[in-house]
PDB file of C-alpha atoms in Angstrom:
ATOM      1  CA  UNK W  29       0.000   0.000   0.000  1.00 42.00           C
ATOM      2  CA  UNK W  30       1.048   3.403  -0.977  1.00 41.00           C
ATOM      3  CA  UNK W  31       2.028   5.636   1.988  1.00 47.00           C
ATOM      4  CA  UNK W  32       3.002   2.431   4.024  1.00 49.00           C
ATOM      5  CA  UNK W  33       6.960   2.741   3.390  1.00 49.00           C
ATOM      6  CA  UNK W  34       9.491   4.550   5.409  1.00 53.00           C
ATOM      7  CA  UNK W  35      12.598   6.192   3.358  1.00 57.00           C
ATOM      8  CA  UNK W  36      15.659   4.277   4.339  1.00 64.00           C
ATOM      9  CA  UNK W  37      18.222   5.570   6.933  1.00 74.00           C
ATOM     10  CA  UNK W  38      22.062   4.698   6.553  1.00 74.00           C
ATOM     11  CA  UNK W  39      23.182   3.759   9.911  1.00 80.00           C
ATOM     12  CA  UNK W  40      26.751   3.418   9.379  1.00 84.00           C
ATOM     13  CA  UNK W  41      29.566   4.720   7.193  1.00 86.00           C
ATOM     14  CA  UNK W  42      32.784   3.166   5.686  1.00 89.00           C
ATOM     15  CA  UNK W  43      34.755   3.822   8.446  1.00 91.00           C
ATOM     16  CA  UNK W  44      32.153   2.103  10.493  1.00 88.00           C
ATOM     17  CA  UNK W  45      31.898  -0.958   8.590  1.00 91.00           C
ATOM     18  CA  UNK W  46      35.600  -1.073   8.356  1.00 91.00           C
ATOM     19  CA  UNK W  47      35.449  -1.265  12.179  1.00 92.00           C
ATOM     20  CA  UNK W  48      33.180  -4.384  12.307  1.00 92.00           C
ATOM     21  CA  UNK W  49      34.478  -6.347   9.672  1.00 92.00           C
ATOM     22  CA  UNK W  50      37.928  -5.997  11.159  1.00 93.00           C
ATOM     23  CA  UNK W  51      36.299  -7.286  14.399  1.00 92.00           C
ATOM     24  CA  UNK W  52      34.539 -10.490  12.981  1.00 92.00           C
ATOM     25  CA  UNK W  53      38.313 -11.291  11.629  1.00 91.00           C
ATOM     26  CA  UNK W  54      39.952 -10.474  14.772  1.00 92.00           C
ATOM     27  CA  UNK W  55      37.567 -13.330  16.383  1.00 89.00           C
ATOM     28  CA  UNK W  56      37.686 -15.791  13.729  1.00 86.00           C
ATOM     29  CA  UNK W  57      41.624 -15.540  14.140  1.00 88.00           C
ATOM     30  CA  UNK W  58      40.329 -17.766  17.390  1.00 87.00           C
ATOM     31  CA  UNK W  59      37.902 -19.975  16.019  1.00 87.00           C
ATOM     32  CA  UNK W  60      36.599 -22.179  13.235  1.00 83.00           C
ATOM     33  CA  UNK W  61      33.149 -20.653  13.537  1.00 82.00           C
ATOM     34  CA  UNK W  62      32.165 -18.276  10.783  1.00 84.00           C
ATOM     35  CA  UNK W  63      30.274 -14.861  11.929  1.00 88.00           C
ATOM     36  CA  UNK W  64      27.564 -13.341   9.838  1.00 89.00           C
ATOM     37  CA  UNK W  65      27.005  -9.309  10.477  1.00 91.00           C
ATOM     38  CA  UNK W  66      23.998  -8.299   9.166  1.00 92.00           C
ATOM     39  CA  UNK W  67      21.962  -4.830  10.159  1.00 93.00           C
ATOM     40  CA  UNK W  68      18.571  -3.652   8.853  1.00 90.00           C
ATOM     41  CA  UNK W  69      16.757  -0.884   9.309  1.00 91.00           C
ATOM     42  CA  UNK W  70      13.268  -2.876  10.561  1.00 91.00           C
ATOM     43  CA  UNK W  71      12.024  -6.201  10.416  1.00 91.00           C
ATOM     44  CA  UNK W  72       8.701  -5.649   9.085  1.00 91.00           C
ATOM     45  CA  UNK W  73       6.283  -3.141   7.750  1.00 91.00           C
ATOM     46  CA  UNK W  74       3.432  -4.144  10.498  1.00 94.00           C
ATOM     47  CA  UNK W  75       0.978  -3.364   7.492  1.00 93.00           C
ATOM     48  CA  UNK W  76      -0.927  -5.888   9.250  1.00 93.00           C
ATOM     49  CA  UNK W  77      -1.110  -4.432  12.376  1.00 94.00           C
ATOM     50  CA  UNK W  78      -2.248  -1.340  11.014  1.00 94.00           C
ATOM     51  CA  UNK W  79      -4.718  -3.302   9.205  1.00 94.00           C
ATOM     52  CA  UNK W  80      -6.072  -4.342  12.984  1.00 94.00           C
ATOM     53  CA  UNK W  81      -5.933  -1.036  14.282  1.00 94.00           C
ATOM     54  CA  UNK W  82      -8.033   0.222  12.189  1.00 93.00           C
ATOM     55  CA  UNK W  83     -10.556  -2.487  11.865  1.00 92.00           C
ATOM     56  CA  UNK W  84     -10.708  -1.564  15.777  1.00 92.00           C
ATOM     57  CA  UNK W  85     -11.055   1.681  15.259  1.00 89.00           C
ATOM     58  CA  UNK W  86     -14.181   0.901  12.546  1.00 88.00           C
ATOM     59  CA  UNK W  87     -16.365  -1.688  15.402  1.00 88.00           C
ATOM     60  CA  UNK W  88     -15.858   1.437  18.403  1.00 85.00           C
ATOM     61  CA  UNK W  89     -16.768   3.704  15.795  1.00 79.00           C
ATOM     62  CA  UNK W  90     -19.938   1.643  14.954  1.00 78.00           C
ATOM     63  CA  UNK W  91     -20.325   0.938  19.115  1.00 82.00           C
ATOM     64  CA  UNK W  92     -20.281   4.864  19.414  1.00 75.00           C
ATOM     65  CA  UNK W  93     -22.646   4.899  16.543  1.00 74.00           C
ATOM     66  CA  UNK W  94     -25.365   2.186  18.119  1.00 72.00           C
ATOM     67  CA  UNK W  95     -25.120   4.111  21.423  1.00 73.00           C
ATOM     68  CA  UNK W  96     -25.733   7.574  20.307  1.00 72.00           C
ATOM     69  CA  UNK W  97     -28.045   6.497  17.400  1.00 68.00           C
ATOM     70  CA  UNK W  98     -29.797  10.038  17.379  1.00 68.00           C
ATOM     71  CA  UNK W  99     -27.203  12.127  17.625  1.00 68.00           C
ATOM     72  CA  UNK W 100     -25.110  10.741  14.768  1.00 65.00           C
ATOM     73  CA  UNK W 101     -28.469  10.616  12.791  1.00 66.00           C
ATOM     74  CA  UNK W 102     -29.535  14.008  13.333  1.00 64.00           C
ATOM     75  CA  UNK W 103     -25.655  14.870  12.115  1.00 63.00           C
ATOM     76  CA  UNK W 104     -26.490  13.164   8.931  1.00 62.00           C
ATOM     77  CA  UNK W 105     -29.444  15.135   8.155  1.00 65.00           C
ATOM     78  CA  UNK W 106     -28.057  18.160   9.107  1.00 63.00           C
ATOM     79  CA  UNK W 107     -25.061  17.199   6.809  1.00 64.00           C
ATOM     80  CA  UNK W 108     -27.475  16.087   3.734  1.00 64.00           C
ATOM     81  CA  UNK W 109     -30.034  18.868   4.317  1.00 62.00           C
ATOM     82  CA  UNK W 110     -32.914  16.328   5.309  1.00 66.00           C
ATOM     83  CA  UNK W 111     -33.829  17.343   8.236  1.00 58.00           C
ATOM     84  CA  UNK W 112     -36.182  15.546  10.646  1.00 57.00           C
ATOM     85  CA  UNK W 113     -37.045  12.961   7.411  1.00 60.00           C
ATOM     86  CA  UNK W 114     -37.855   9.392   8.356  1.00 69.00           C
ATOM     87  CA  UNK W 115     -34.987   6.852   7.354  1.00 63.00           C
ATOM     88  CA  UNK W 116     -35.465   3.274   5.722  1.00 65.00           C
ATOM     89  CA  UNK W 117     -34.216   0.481   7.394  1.00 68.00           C
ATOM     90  CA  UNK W 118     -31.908   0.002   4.244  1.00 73.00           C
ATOM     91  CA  UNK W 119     -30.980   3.995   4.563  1.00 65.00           C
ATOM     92  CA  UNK W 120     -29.779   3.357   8.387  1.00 66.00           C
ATOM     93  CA  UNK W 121     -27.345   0.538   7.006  1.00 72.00           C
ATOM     94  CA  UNK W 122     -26.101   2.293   4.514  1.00 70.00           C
ATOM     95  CA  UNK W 123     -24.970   5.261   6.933  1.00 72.00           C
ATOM     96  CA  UNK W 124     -23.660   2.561   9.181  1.00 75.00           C
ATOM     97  CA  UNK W 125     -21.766   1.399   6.558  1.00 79.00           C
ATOM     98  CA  UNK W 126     -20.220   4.469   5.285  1.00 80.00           C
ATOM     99  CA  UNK W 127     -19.584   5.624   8.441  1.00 79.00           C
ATOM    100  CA  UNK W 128     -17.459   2.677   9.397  1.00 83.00           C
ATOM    101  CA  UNK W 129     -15.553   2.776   6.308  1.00 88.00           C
ATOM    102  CA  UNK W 130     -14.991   6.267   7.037  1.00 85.00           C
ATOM    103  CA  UNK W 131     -13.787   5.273  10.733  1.00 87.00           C
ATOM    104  CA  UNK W 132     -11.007   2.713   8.586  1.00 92.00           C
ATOM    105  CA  UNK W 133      -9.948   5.158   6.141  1.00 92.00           C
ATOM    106  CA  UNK W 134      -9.414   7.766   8.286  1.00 91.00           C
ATOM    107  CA  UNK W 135      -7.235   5.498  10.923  1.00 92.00           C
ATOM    108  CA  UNK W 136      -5.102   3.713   7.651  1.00 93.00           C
ATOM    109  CA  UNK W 137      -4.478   7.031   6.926  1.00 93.00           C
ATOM    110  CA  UNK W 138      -3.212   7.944  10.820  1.00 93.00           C
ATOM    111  CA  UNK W 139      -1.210   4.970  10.932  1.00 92.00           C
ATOM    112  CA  UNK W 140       0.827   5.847   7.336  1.00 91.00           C
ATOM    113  CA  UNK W 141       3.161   7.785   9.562  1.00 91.00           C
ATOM    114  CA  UNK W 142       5.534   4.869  10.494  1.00 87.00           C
ATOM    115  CA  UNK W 143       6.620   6.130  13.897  1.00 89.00           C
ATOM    116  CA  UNK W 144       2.637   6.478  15.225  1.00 91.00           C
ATOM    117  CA  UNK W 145       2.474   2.629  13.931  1.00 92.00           C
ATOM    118  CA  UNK W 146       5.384   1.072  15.179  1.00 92.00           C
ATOM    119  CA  UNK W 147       4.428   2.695  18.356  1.00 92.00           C
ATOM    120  CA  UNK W 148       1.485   0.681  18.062  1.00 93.00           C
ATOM    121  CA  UNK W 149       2.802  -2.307  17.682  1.00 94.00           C
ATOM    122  CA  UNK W 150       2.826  -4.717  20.761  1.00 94.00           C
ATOM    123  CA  UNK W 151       6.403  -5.716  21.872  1.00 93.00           C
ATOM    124  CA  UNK W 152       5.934  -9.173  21.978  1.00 94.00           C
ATOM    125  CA  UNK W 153       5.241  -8.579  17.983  1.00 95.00           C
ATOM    126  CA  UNK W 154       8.511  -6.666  17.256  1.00 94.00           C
ATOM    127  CA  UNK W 155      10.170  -9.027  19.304  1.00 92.00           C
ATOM    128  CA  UNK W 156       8.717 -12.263  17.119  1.00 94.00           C
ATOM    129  CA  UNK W 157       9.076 -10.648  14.051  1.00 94.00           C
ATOM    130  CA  UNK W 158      13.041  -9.924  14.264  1.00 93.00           C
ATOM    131  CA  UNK W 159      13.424 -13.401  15.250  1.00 92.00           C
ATOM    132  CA  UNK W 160      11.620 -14.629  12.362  1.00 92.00           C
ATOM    133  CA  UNK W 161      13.893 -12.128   9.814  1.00 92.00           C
ATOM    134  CA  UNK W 162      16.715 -13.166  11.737  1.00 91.00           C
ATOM    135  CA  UNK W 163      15.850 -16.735  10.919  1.00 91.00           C
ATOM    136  CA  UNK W 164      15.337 -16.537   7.530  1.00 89.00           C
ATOM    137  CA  UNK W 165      18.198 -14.349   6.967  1.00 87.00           C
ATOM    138  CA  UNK W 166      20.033 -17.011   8.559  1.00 85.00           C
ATOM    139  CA  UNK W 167      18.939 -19.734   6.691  1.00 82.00           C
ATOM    140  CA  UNK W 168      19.988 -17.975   3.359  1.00 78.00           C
ATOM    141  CA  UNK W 169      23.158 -16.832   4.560  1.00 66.00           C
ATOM    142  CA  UNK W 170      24.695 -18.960   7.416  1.00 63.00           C
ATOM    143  CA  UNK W 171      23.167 -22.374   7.644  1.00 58.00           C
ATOM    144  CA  UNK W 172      24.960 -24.906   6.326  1.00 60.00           C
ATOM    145  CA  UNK W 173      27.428 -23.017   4.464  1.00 60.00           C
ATOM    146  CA  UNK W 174      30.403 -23.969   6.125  1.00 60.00           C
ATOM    147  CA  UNK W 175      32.088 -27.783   6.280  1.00 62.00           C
ATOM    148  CA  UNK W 176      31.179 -28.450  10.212  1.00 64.00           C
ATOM    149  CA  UNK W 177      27.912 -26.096  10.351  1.00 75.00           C
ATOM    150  CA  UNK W 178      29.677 -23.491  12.595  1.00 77.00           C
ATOM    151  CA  UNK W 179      28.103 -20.833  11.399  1.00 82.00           C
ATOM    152  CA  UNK W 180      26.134 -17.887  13.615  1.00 88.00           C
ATOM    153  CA  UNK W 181      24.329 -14.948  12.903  1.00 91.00           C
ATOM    154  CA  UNK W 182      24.680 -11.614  14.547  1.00 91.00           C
ATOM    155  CA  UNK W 183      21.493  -9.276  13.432  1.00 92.00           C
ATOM    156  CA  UNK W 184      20.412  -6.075  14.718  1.00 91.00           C
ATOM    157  CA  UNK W 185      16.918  -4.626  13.760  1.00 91.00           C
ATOM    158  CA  UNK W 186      17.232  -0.117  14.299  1.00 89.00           C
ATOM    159  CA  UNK W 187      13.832   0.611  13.727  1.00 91.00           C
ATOM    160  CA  UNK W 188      12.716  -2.050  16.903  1.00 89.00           C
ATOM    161  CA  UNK W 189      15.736  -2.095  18.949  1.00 89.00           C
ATOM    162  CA  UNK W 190      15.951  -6.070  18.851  1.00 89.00           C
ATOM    163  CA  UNK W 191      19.171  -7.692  18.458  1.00 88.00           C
ATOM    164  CA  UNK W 192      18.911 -11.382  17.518  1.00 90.00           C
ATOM    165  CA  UNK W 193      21.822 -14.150  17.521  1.00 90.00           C
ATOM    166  CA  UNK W 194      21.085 -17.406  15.608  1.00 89.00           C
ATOM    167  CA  UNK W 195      23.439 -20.198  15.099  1.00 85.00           C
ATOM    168  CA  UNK W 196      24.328 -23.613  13.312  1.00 86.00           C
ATOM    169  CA  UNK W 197      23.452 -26.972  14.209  1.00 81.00           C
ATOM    170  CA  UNK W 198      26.772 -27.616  16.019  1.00 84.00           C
ATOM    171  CA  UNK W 199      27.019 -24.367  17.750  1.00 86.00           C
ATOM    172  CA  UNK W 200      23.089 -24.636  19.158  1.00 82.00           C
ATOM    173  CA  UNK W 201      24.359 -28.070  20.108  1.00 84.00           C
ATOM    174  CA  UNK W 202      27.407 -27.211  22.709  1.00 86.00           C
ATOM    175  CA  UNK W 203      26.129 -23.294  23.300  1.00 85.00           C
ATOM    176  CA  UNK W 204      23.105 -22.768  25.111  1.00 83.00           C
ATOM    177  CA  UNK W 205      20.858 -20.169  24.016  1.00 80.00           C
ATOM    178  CA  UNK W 206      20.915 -18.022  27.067  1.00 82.00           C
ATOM    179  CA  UNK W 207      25.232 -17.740  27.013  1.00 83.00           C
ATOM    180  CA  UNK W 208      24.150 -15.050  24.379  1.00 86.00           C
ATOM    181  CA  UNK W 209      22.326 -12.974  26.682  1.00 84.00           C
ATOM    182  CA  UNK W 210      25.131 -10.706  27.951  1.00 82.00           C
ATOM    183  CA  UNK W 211      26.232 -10.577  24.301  1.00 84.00           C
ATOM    184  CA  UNK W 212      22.889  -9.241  23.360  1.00 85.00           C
ATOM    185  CA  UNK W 213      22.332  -7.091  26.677  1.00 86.00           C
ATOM    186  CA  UNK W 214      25.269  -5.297  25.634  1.00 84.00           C
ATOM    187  CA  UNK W 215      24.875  -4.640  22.400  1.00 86.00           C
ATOM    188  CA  UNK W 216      21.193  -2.976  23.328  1.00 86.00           C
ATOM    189  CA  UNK W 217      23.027  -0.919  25.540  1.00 87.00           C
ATOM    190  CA  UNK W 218      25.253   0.303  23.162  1.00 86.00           C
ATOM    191  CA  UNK W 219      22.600   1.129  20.374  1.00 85.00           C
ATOM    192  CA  UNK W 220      20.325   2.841  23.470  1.00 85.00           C
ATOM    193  CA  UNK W 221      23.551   4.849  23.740  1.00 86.00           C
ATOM    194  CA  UNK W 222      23.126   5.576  19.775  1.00 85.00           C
ATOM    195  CA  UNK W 223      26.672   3.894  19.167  1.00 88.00           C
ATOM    196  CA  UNK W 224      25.739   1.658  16.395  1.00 89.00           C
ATOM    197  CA  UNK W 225      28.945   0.216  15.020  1.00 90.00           C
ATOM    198  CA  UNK W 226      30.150  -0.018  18.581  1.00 90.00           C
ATOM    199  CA  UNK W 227      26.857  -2.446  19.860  1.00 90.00           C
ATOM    200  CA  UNK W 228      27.739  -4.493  16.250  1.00 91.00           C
ATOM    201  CA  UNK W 229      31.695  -5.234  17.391  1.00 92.00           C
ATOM    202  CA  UNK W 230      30.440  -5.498  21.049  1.00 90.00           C
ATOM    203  CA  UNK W 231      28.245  -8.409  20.105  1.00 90.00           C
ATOM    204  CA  UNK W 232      31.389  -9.980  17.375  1.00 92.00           C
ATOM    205  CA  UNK W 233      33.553  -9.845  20.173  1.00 90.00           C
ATOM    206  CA  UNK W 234      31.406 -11.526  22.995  1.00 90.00           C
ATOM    207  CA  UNK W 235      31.013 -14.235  20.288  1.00 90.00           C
ATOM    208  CA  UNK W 236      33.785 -14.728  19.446  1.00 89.00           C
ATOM    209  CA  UNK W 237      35.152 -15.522  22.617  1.00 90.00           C
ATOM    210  CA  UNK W 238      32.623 -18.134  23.267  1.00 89.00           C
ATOM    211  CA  UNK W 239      33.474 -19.416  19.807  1.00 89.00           C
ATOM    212  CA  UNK W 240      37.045 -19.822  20.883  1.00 89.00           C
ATOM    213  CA  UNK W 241      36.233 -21.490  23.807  1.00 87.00           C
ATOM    214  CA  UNK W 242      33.770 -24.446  22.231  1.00 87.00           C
ATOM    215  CA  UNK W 243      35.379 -24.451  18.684  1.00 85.00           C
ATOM    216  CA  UNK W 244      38.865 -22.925  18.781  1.00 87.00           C
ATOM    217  CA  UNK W 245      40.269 -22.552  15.407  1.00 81.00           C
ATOM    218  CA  UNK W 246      42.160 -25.958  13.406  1.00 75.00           C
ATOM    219  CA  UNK W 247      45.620 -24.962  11.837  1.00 71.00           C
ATOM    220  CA  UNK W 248      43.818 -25.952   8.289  1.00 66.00           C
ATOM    221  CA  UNK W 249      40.810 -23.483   9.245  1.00 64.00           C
ATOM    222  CA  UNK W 250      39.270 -21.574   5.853  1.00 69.00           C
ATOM    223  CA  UNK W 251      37.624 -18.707   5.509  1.00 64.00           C
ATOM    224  CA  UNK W 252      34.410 -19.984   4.318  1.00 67.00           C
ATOM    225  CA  UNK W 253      32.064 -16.781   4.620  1.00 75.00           C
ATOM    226  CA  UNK W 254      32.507 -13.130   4.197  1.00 75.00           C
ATOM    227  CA  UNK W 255      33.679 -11.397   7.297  1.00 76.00           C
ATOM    228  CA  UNK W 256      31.879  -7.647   5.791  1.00 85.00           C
ATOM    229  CA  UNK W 257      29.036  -6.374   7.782  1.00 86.00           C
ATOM    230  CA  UNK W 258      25.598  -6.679   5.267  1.00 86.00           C
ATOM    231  CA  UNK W 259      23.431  -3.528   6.200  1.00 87.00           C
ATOM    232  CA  UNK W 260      20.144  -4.101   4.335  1.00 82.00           C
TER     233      UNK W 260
END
């Protein structure tokens, strides 16, 4: 839908992204995992979100309308210049109707401005959908491209200030889930702080010390993925 985009911001510069892919090879000097940087702007549109908002909006606007029947009524013939004129049960439903779609319209419209309807959107939500990008960026990036599926994902979502950390079969195996926590903790902190680039090597560097630790690095060890941050 027209209206439902948000111009894109460029978080980082050259100098930044020289920073954090010189960080992901600085760890992977220590390790045979392979780290995958990627930043985005948002995970999702919430178009339909919006499209619940306002369907919300429409049923209180018809509750308001069944509650103060004669007041919205006597609006309508003031509006159309039939005043006091007896209305069709057909005529009633057709006001109804309009002025529900009215009630839509005019919220779609509210929520078009992207801060108002991420605003809007339930935590729980932002926090799902990030996950979910951070999956399937994953998948297309990460999984299974390297020999002993050591591959993890380090994503960080502006617009909803969620970081998300998602790794290979034989990381997931050894590493717990929650020993990425304080990696994630931190890098929050440092984007709340507004220092972008500094949350992106924060989080390289807390995983690549765990990486050392459960899968330290073979004398034969290859490159096998990019180390360059992807900012989509």
């Amino acid at each position: 839908m027209a209206g439902f985009g948000t111009p894109r911001t460029v978080y980082l510069g050259e100098e930044d992204h020289r920073r954090v892919t010189a960080a992901v090879s600085a760890a992977e000097q220590h390790t045979s995992g392979e780290i995958v940087t990627i930043l985005t702007e948002k995970s999702d549109d919430y178009l339909d979100v919006a499209l619940c908002w306002a369907a919300a909006a429409s049923l209180v606007g018809l509750a308001a309308l069944a509650i103060n029947a004669e007041f919205y009524i006597g609006l309508w013939d003031r509006l159309t210049g039939n005043w006091g004129a007896e209305h069709t049960p057909a005529e009633l439903f057709w006001m109804a109707g309009l002025f529900a779609a009215f009630q839509f319209a005019a919220a779609m419209i509210v929520l078009a401005w992207w801060p108002f309807r991420l605003i809007l959107v339930p935590g729980r939500i932002k926090t799902r959908r990030a996950h979910e990008r951070a999956v399937s960026f994953f998948k297309v990036g990460a999984e299974r491209r390297t020999h002993g599926r050591t591959g993890i994902l380090i994503y960080l979502s502006m617009r909803e200030h969620r970081a998300e950390i998602v790794a290979d079969a034989a990381i997931a195996h050894k590493v717990p889930d929650e020993v990425w926590g304080e990696a994630m903790t931190d890098m929050l902190g440092e984007l709340k702080e507004g220092r972008t680039a500094a949350a992106m090597v924060s989080g390289v560097e807390h995983v690549g010390k765990v990486l050392a630790e459960h899968f330290p690095r073979a004398h034969d060890d290859q490159n096998e993925i990019p180390d360059r941050l992807i900012e989509l």
